[in-house]
Coordinates of C-alpha atoms and ligand atoms in Angstrom, one line a residue:
M1 CA 0.0 0.0 0.0
D2 CA 1.3 3.4 -0.9
R3 CA 2.2 6.1 1.6
I4 CA 3.0 9.7 1.4
R5 CA 6.1 11.2 3.1
I6 CA 6.2 14.9 3.8
V7 CA 8.9 17.0 5.4
G8 CA 7.2 20.1 6.6
G9 CA 8.3 23.7 6.6
Q10 CA 8.4 24.7 2.9
P11 CA 6.3 27.6 1.7
L12 CA 4.3 27.0 -1.5
H13 CA 5.0 29.1 -4.7
G14 CA 3.6 28.6 -8.2
T15 CA 0.5 27.3 -9.9
I16 CA -1.7 24.4 -9.1
P17 CA -4.1 23.2 -11.8
I18 CA -7.6 22.4 -10.5
S19 CA -9.2 19.2 -11.8
G20 CA -12.8 18.5 -12.7
A21 CA -15.0 17.9 -9.7
K22 CA -15.3 14.4 -8.4
N23 CA -18.8 15.0 -7.0
A24 CA -20.1 16.3 -10.4
T25 CA -18.3 13.6 -12.4
L26 CA -19.9 10.7 -10.6
P27 CA -23.5 11.7 -11.1
L28 CA -22.7 12.8 -14.7
M29 CA -21.3 9.4 -15.5
I30 CA -24.5 7.9 -13.9
A31 CA -26.6 10.1 -16.1
S32 CA -25.3 8.3 -19.1
L33 CA -27.7 5.5 -18.2
L34 CA -30.6 7.7 -19.1
T35 CA -30.0 7.6 -22.9
D36 CA -29.1 5.1 -25.6
Q37 CA -26.9 7.6 -27.2
T38 CA -23.3 8.6 -26.3
L39 CA -22.6 11.1 -23.6
I40 CA -19.2 12.8 -23.9
L41 CA -17.7 14.2 -20.7
D42 CA -14.7 16.4 -20.8
N43 CA -12.4 17.4 -17.9
V44 CA -13.0 14.1 -16.1
P45 CA -10.4 13.8 -13.2
R46 CA -8.2 10.7 -12.9
L47 CA -9.4 9.3 -9.7
A48 CA -9.9 5.9 -8.1
D49 CA -13.7 6.6 -7.6
V50 CA -14.1 7.3 -11.3
V51 CA -12.4 4.0 -12.2
Q52 CA -14.6 2.2 -9.7
L53 CA -17.8 3.8 -11.2
Q54 CA -16.6 2.7 -14.7
R55 CA -16.7 -0.9 -13.4
I56 CA -20.1 -0.5 -12.0
L57 CA -21.6 1.1 -15.1
G58 CA -19.8 -1.5 -17.2
N59 CA -21.8 -4.1 -15.3
H60 CA -25.0 -2.5 -16.5
G61 CA -23.7 -2.6 -20.1
V62 CA -22.4 0.9 -20.5
D63 CA -19.6 1.0 -23.0
I64 CA -16.9 3.4 -21.9
M65 CA -14.0 4.8 -23.9
T66 CA -11.6 7.3 -22.4
S67 CA -9.1 9.3 -24.3
G68 CA -6.3 10.9 -22.2
K69 CA -3.7 13.2 -23.5
R70 CA -3.4 14.5 -27.1
P71 CA -0.3 16.0 -28.6
G72 CA 0.1 19.5 -27.1
D73 CA -1.9 18.8 -24.0
D74 CA -0.2 19.0 -20.6
E75 CA -0.3 16.2 -18.2
Y76 CA -3.0 17.9 -16.1
K77 CA -5.6 18.0 -18.8
G78 CA -8.6 16.0 -17.7
Q79 CA -9.7 12.9 -19.6
T80 CA -12.4 12.8 -22.2
M81 CA -14.9 10.0 -21.5
H82 CA -17.4 8.6 -24.0
L83 CA -20.2 6.7 -22.3
S84 CA -22.7 4.7 -24.4
A85 CA -25.6 2.9 -22.7
T86 CA -27.0 1.7 -26.0
R87 CA -28.4 -1.4 -24.3
I88 CA -28.7 -1.9 -20.6
V89 CA -27.9 -5.6 -20.0
D90 CA -28.4 -5.7 -16.2
T91 CA -30.6 -3.6 -13.9
T92 CA -29.0 -5.1 -10.7
A93 CA -26.2 -3.2 -8.9
P94 CA -24.7 -5.9 -6.7
Y95 CA -23.4 -5.5 -3.1
E96 CA -19.8 -6.2 -4.1
L97 CA -19.8 -3.1 -6.3
V98 CA -22.1 -0.7 -4.4
S99 CA -20.4 -1.3 -1.1
K100 CA -17.1 0.1 -2.5
M101 CA -18.6 3.5 -3.3
R102 CA -21.8 4.9 -1.9
A103 CA -22.6 7.2 -4.9
S104 CA -23.1 4.1 -7.1
F105 CA -26.5 3.6 -5.3
W106 CA -27.7 6.6 -7.4
V107 CA -27.9 4.3 -10.5
I108 CA -31.3 3.4 -9.1
A109 CA -32.8 6.5 -10.5
P110 CA -31.9 6.3 -14.2
L111 CA -32.4 2.5 -14.2
V112 CA -35.9 2.6 -13.0
A113 CA -36.7 5.7 -15.1
R114 CA -35.5 4.1 -18.3
M115 CA -36.0 0.4 -17.7
G116 CA -39.0 0.4 -15.3
E117 CA -37.0 -1.7 -12.8
A118 CA -33.8 -1.5 -10.7
R119 CA -32.4 -3.7 -8.0
V120 CA -29.6 -1.9 -6.1
S121 CA -27.8 -3.1 -3.0
M122 CA -28.3 -0.9 0.1
P123 CA -25.0 1.0 0.5
G124 CA -24.8 0.8 4.3
G125 CA -22.9 3.2 6.5
C126 CA -19.4 4.5 6.1
A127 CA -16.7 6.1 8.1
I128 CA -18.4 9.6 8.2
G129 CA -21.8 8.4 9.4
T130 CA -24.8 6.2 8.9
R131 CA -25.8 7.9 5.7
P132 CA -29.2 6.4 5.1
V133 CA -31.1 6.4 1.7
D134 CA -34.6 7.0 3.0
L135 CA -35.0 10.3 1.2
L136 CA -33.9 8.9 -2.1
I137 CA -36.5 6.2 -1.8
M138 CA -39.1 8.8 -0.7
A139 CA -38.3 10.8 -3.9
L140 CA -38.7 7.8 -6.2
E141 CA -42.0 6.9 -4.4
R142 CA -43.3 10.4 -5.1
L143 CA -42.6 9.7 -8.7
S144 CA -44.8 6.6 -8.5
A145 CA -42.1 4.0 -8.2
R146 CA -43.0 0.9 -6.1
I147 CA -40.3 0.2 -3.6
D148 CA -39.5 -3.1 -1.9
V149 CA -36.5 -4.1 0.2
D150 CA -35.5 -7.6 -0.4
G151 CA -32.4 -9.4 0.9
G152 CA -30.4 -6.1 1.4
Y153 CA -31.5 -4.8 -2.0
V154 CA -33.8 -1.9 -2.8
V155 CA -36.0 -2.9 -5.6
A156 CA -37.7 0.0 -7.5
R157 CA -40.4 -0.8 -10.1
A158 CA -42.4 1.4 -12.4
P159 CA -43.5 -0.9 -15.2
D160 CA -45.7 1.9 -16.8
G161 CA -43.0 4.5 -16.4
L162 CA -42.5 7.1 -13.6
K163 CA -45.0 10.0 -13.2
G164 CA -44.1 13.5 -12.2
G165 CA -44.9 14.5 -8.6
E166 CA -44.2 16.9 -5.7
I167 CA -41.1 16.2 -3.7
N168 CA -40.5 18.2 -0.6
F169 CA -37.3 17.2 1.1
P170 CA -37.5 17.5 4.9
K171 CA -33.7 17.9 4.9
V172 CA -31.3 19.2 2.3
T173 CA -29.8 16.3 0.5
V174 CA -27.4 16.2 -2.4
S175 CA -28.0 12.5 -3.1
G176 CA -31.7 12.9 -2.8
T177 CA -31.7 15.9 -5.2
H178 CA -29.6 14.1 -7.8
T179 CA -31.9 11.1 -7.6
A180 CA -35.0 13.1 -8.0
V181 CA -33.7 15.2 -10.9
M182 CA -32.5 12.2 -12.9
A183 CA -35.6 10.2 -12.3
A184 CA -38.0 13.1 -13.1
S185 CA -36.2 13.9 -16.3
L186 CA -37.8 10.8 -17.9
A187 CA -41.1 10.8 -15.9
S188 CA -44.3 11.8 -17.6
G189 CA -45.6 15.2 -16.4
T190 CA -44.1 17.8 -14.2
T191 CA -42.1 17.4 -11.0
V192 CA -41.5 20.1 -8.4
I193 CA -38.6 19.6 -5.9
E194 CA -38.8 21.8 -2.8
N195 CA -35.9 22.3 -0.5
A196 CA -33.5 21.0 -3.1
A197 CA -29.8 21.0 -2.6
R198 CA -28.2 24.0 -4.2
E199 CA -24.7 22.6 -4.5
P200 CA -22.9 23.6 -7.8
E201 CA -22.6 19.9 -8.7
I202 CA -26.5 19.7 -8.9
A203 CA -26.5 22.7 -11.3
D204 CA -23.7 21.1 -13.4
V205 CA -25.6 17.8 -13.7
A206 CA -28.9 19.6 -14.6
D207 CA -27.0 21.7 -17.2
C208 CA -25.7 18.4 -18.8
L209 CA -29.2 16.8 -18.6
N210 CA -30.7 19.9 -20.4
K211 CA -28.1 19.5 -23.1
M212 CA -29.4 15.9 -23.4
G213 CA -32.9 17.2 -24.0
A214 CA -34.2 17.3 -20.4
R215 CA -36.3 20.3 -19.3
I216 CA -35.1 21.3 -15.9
S217 CA -35.3 24.8 -14.5
G218 CA -34.2 26.2 -11.1
A219 CA -31.2 23.9 -10.5
G220 CA -28.9 25.7 -8.2
T221 CA -31.9 27.1 -6.2
S222 CA -34.0 25.4 -3.6
R223 CA -36.9 24.9 -6.0
I224 CA -36.3 22.8 -9.1
V225 CA -39.0 22.2 -11.7
I226 CA -38.7 19.4 -14.3
E227 CA -41.0 18.8 -17.3
G228 CA -40.5 15.1 -18.0
V229 CA -39.6 14.0 -21.6
A230 CA -40.0 10.6 -23.2
K231 CA -36.4 10.3 -24.3
L232 CA -33.0 11.9 -23.8
H233 CA -30.2 12.1 -26.3
G234 CA -26.4 12.3 -26.4
A235 CA -24.5 15.4 -25.5
W236 CA -21.1 16.9 -24.8
H237 CA -20.4 18.4 -21.4
K238 CA -17.3 19.8 -19.6
V239 CA -17.2 19.0 -15.8
V240 CA -17.2 22.0 -13.5
P241 CA -13.9 22.6 -11.5
D242 CA -13.6 20.9 -8.2
R243 CA -14.4 23.4 -5.4
I244 CA -13.3 21.1 -2.7
E245 CA -9.9 20.5 -4.3
T246 CA -9.7 24.3 -4.7
G247 CA -10.4 24.9 -1.1
T248 CA -8.0 22.2 0.0
Y249 CA -5.1 23.7 -1.8
A250 CA -6.1 27.2 -0.6
M251 CA -5.9 25.9 3.0
A252 CA -2.6 24.2 2.2
V253 CA -1.1 27.6 1.1
A254 CA -2.6 29.4 4.1
M255 CA -1.0 26.7 6.3
S256 CA 2.5 26.7 4.7
G257 CA 2.7 30.3 3.6
G258 CA 3.6 31.3 0.1
D259 CA 1.8 32.5 -3.0
V260 CA -0.1 30.2 -5.3
V261 CA -2.5 30.6 -8.2
L262 CA -5.2 27.9 -8.3
D263 CA -5.5 27.6 -12.1
G264 CA -9.1 27.1 -13.4
A265 CA -10.7 27.6 -10.0
R266 CA -14.0 29.5 -9.8
P267 CA -14.3 31.7 -6.6
E268 CA -18.2 31.7 -6.7
L269 CA -18.1 27.9 -6.1
L270 CA -16.6 28.3 -2.6
Q271 CA -17.1 31.9 -1.6
S272 CA -17.9 30.9 2.0
A273 CA -14.6 29.1 2.4
L274 CA -12.7 31.9 0.8
D275 CA -14.3 34.3 3.2
V276 CA -13.2 32.2 6.1
L277 CA -9.7 32.0 4.8
A278 CA -9.6 35.8 4.4
L279 CA -10.8 36.2 8.0
A280 CA -8.1 33.8 9.1
G281 CA -5.5 36.1 7.6
A282 CA -4.9 34.7 4.1
E283 CA -4.9 37.0 1.1
V284 CA -7.4 35.8 -1.4
S285 CA -8.1 37.3 -4.8
A286 CA -9.9 36.4 -8.0
T287 CA -7.7 36.5 -11.1
N288 CA -8.3 35.8 -14.8
Q289 CA -6.7 32.4 -14.4
G290 CA -8.5 31.4 -11.2
I291 CA -7.8 32.3 -7.5
R292 CA -4.6 33.6 -6.0
I293 CA -4.0 32.8 -2.4
A294 CA -1.1 34.1 -0.4
R295 CA 0.1 34.4 3.2
N296 CA 3.4 35.9 4.0
G297 CA 4.7 36.0 7.5
A298 CA 1.5 37.0 9.3
G299 CA 0.0 34.6 11.9
L300 CA -3.3 32.9 11.4
R301 CA -6.4 34.2 13.2
P302 CA -8.9 31.7 14.8
V303 CA -12.4 31.3 13.3
E304 CA -15.8 30.1 14.3
I305 CA -17.6 28.1 11.6
T306 CA -20.5 25.7 11.2
T307 CA -20.8 23.4 8.2
E308 CA -24.0 23.9 6.2
P309 CA -25.4 22.9 2.8
F310 CA -24.3 25.2 -0.1
P311 CA -23.8 28.2 -0.1
G312 CA -22.6 27.7 3.5
F313 CA -19.2 26.3 4.6
P314 CA -18.9 22.8 3.1
T315 CA -18.5 19.7 5.3
D316 CA -16.0 18.5 2.7
L317 CA -13.6 21.3 3.8
Q318 CA -14.2 20.9 7.6
A319 CA -11.2 18.6 8.3
Q320 CA -8.9 20.8 6.2
L321 CA -9.9 23.9 8.1
M322 CA -9.4 22.2 11.4
A323 CA -5.9 21.3 10.4
L324 CA -5.3 24.9 9.5
M325 CA -6.7 26.2 12.8
T326 CA -4.3 24.0 14.8
R327 CA -1.7 26.7 14.1
A328 CA -4.0 29.8 14.7
K329 CA -3.2 32.3 17.4
G330 CA -6.1 31.6 19.7
T331 CA -9.1 29.3 20.0
S332 CA -11.4 28.2 17.1
H333 CA -14.7 26.4 17.1
I334 CA -15.9 24.2 14.3
T335 CA -19.4 22.7 14.3
E336 CA -20.3 19.8 12.0
T337 CA -24.0 19.7 11.1
I338 CA -24.1 17.5 8.0
F339 CA -22.6 14.2 9.1
E340 CA -22.7 13.0 12.6
N341 CA -19.4 11.3 12.8
R342 CA -17.1 13.3 10.7
F343 CA -14.3 13.9 13.2
M344 CA -11.9 11.0 12.7
H345 CA -9.1 13.4 11.8
V346 CA -9.2 14.8 15.4
Q347 CA -7.3 11.9 16.9
E348 CA -4.8 11.8 14.1
L349 CA -4.2 15.6 14.3
A350 CA -3.4 15.1 18.0
R351 CA -0.4 13.0 16.9
F352 CA 1.1 16.2 15.5
G353 CA 0.6 17.9 18.9
A354 CA -2.7 19.6 18.0
R355 CA -4.9 20.5 20.9
I356 CA -8.5 19.7 20.0
H357 CA -11.4 19.0 22.3
L358 CA -14.6 17.4 21.0
D359 CA -18.0 18.1 22.5
G360 CA -20.9 16.6 20.5
E361 CA -20.9 18.2 17.1
T362 CA -18.4 21.0 18.0
A363 CA -14.7 20.9 18.1
T364 CA -12.7 23.4 20.0
I365 CA -9.2 23.9 18.6
E366 CA -6.6 25.7 20.7
G367 CA -3.9 26.9 18.3
V368 CA -0.3 25.7 19.1
D369 CA 3.0 27.3 18.1
R370 CA 4.3 24.3 16.4
L371 CA 3.3 20.9 15.0
K372 CA 5.6 17.9 14.9
G373 CA 5.6 15.4 12.1
A374 CA 4.3 11.9 12.9
P375 CA 3.1 8.7 11.3
V376 CA -0.7 9.1 10.7
M377 CA -3.6 7.5 8.9
A378 CA -7.2 8.3 8.2
T379 CA -10.3 6.5 7.3
D380 CA -11.8 8.9 4.8
L381 CA -10.8 11.1 1.9
R382 CA -11.1 14.6 3.4
A383 CA -9.7 13.5 6.8
S384 CA -6.6 12.1 5.0
V385 CA -6.0 15.3 3.2
S386 CA -6.2 17.3 6.4
L387 CA -3.3 15.2 7.6
V388 CA -1.3 16.2 4.5
I389 CA -2.0 19.9 5.3
A390 CA -0.8 19.4 8.9
G391 CA 2.3 17.6 7.6
L392 CA 3.1 20.6 5.3
A393 CA 3.5 22.8 8.4
A394 CA 4.9 20.3 10.9
E395 CA 8.5 20.1 11.8
G396 CA 10.3 17.0 10.6
E397 CA 8.8 14.0 8.8
T398 CA 5.2 13.0 8.5
M399 CA 4.2 9.6 6.9
V400 CA 0.5 9.5 5.8
N401 CA -0.6 5.9 5.5
R402 CA -3.6 4.4 3.6
V403 CA -3.1 6.8 0.7
Y404 CA -5.8 5.0 -1.3
H405 CA -8.3 7.3 0.4
L406 CA -6.5 10.3 -1.1
D407 CA -6.5 8.7 -4.5
R408 CA -10.2 8.4 -4.4
G409 CA -10.6 12.2 -4.7
F410 CA -7.4 14.0 -5.4
E411 CA -5.6 13.7 -8.7
R412 CA -1.8 13.7 -8.4
L413 CA -1.9 15.4 -5.0
E414 CA 1.8 14.9 -4.2
D415 CA 2.8 16.1 -7.7
K416 CA 0.7 19.2 -7.6
L417 CA 2.2 20.2 -4.2
A418 CA 5.8 19.2 -5.0
R419 CA 5.8 21.4 -8.0
C420 CA 5.1 24.4 -5.7
G421 CA 8.0 23.5 -3.5
A422 CA 6.6 21.1 -0.9
D423 CA 8.9 18.3 0.2
I424 CA 6.4 15.5 -0.5
V425 CA 6.8 12.1 -2.2
R426 CA 4.8 9.0 -2.7
V427 CA 6.5 5.9 -1.3
S428 CA 5.3 2.7 -3.0
S429 CA 5.6 -0.5 -1.2
Ligands
EPU1 N1 -29.4 11.8 4.4 C1 -30.5 11.2 5.0 N2 -31.3 10.4 4.2 C2 -31.1 10.3 2.9 C3 -30.0 11.0 2.3 C4 -29.2 11.7 3.1 O1 -30.8 11.3 6.2 O2 -31.8 9.5 2.2 C5 -28.6 12.6 5.3 C6 -27.1 12.1 5.3 O3 -26.9 11.1 6.2 C7 -26.4 13.4 5.7 C8 -27.2 14.5 5.1 O4 -28.5 13.9 4.8 O5 -26.4 13.5 7.1 C9 -26.7 15.1 3.8 O6 -26.4 14.0 2.9 P1 -26.3 14.2 1.3 O7 -27.3 13.3 0.6 O8 -26.4 15.7 1.0 O9 -24.9 13.7 1.0 P2 -24.4 12.7 -0.1 O10 -25.1 13.0 -1.4 O11 -24.4 11.3 0.4 C10 -22.6 14.3 -1.1 C11 -21.1 14.2 -1.4 C12 -20.4 14.2 -0.1 C13 -20.7 15.5 0.6 C14 -22.2 15.6 0.8 C15 -22.6 16.9 1.4 C16 -21.0 13.0 -3.5 C17 -20.5 11.8 -4.2 N3 -20.8 13.0 -2.2 O12 -22.9 13.2 -0.4 O13 -19.0 14.2 -0.5 O14 -20.0 15.5 1.8 O15 -22.9 15.5 -0.5 O16 -22.2 18.0 0.7 O17 -21.4 14.0 -4.1 C18 -16.7 13.6 -0.3 O18 -16.6 14.0 -1.4 O19 -15.7 13.4 0.5 C19 -18.1 13.5 0.3 C20 -18.3 12.8 1.4

């Protein structure tokens, strides 16, 4: 298993290219099941989760062709992926595949919408919480699907097709909103989704679906209206830049000091996080190329934040901000409201000498003068990268174990940081 070795203390200078968003790419790939024509996705990041989803879609009969680099492209250019679900050969998503990646449960929506039936393994909990799928099921029921649970599988049936309906989510859910939008695109009649998630990835997927012939309005707001159509067609779509990767590198620069341009980043996708970084003392500015982030010499100020659905501060940047605040001059408070158990990084950050106290959903972080490198490991993607951020500022050597978590969601992380001067290498074993 690979590990990442970091020797902290180097400021970061240069340019970091931002990849396509993982959390848009996954539902976009799943949307290919909605049509028998070819969906072409551009700017697809090279990530373990993308490879895993290719396997899952392949099992349903989706033919996938990826082209990587053409002459003249640099190594950071995303992949172009052609997905053709001409014939769906299997409407079952088995446990062995779904248990490896929760988002693969979302295939239930296009499968039942297009084929009238889907049998998808329950995803189960994961390191960041119980993560139930009750609201996804509720959304499909509102669209007239019949749902049974049988031997650990959710079976959705709509032999006469889905019918538009009213869906009012009692809680903001990204997975529920993706499911509802995809299913309603091929339902007969109108669907109205209230209290929809407003994450940029929802708008990006709706944008692609509209290019495929869907009639969706309001995506990116909390009320989405979908006029169902009988058939969708092929399209070309470029994946939106990854706002979580952007925020992660912004925090890395705030932590190490230096001056970096995040190439291709879009500030409006993570304004709340950029505001927090500015409050903490980083210099943040929008440029033609993306976002410039700098911190030279000045100490970090502590912050108080609560994670919230978009446009609030994202849960996917909570661990990274906590790593940053371990070096602030004073006491910070971070409250996690999206997932009930997303604090696994706390114990690991303590190995660097961080002082963090947990009380329910709130972490109190007392900034320390220095962190010391240590061997660490984490159990989820964002927690792992928070350890990299701590390692960049820690004295001496840090060894981050279980790097496969990082490979799920960060393309060439060590390479992107090393090019800006970080002392970081992947150690293969
Ligand atoms: N929830 C329910 N019932 C449901 C669905 C969700 O109670 O049927 C709860 C969840 O347990 C959670 C909350 O609602 O407490 C929000 O869950 P949501 O559905 O919004 O999250 P998700 O779709 O499962 C996506 C991202 C996550 C990100 C969250 C929140 C993808 C593939 N995953 O998850 O990303 O944290 O939205 O923004 O888009 C990551 O990339 O590391 C990651 C975990």
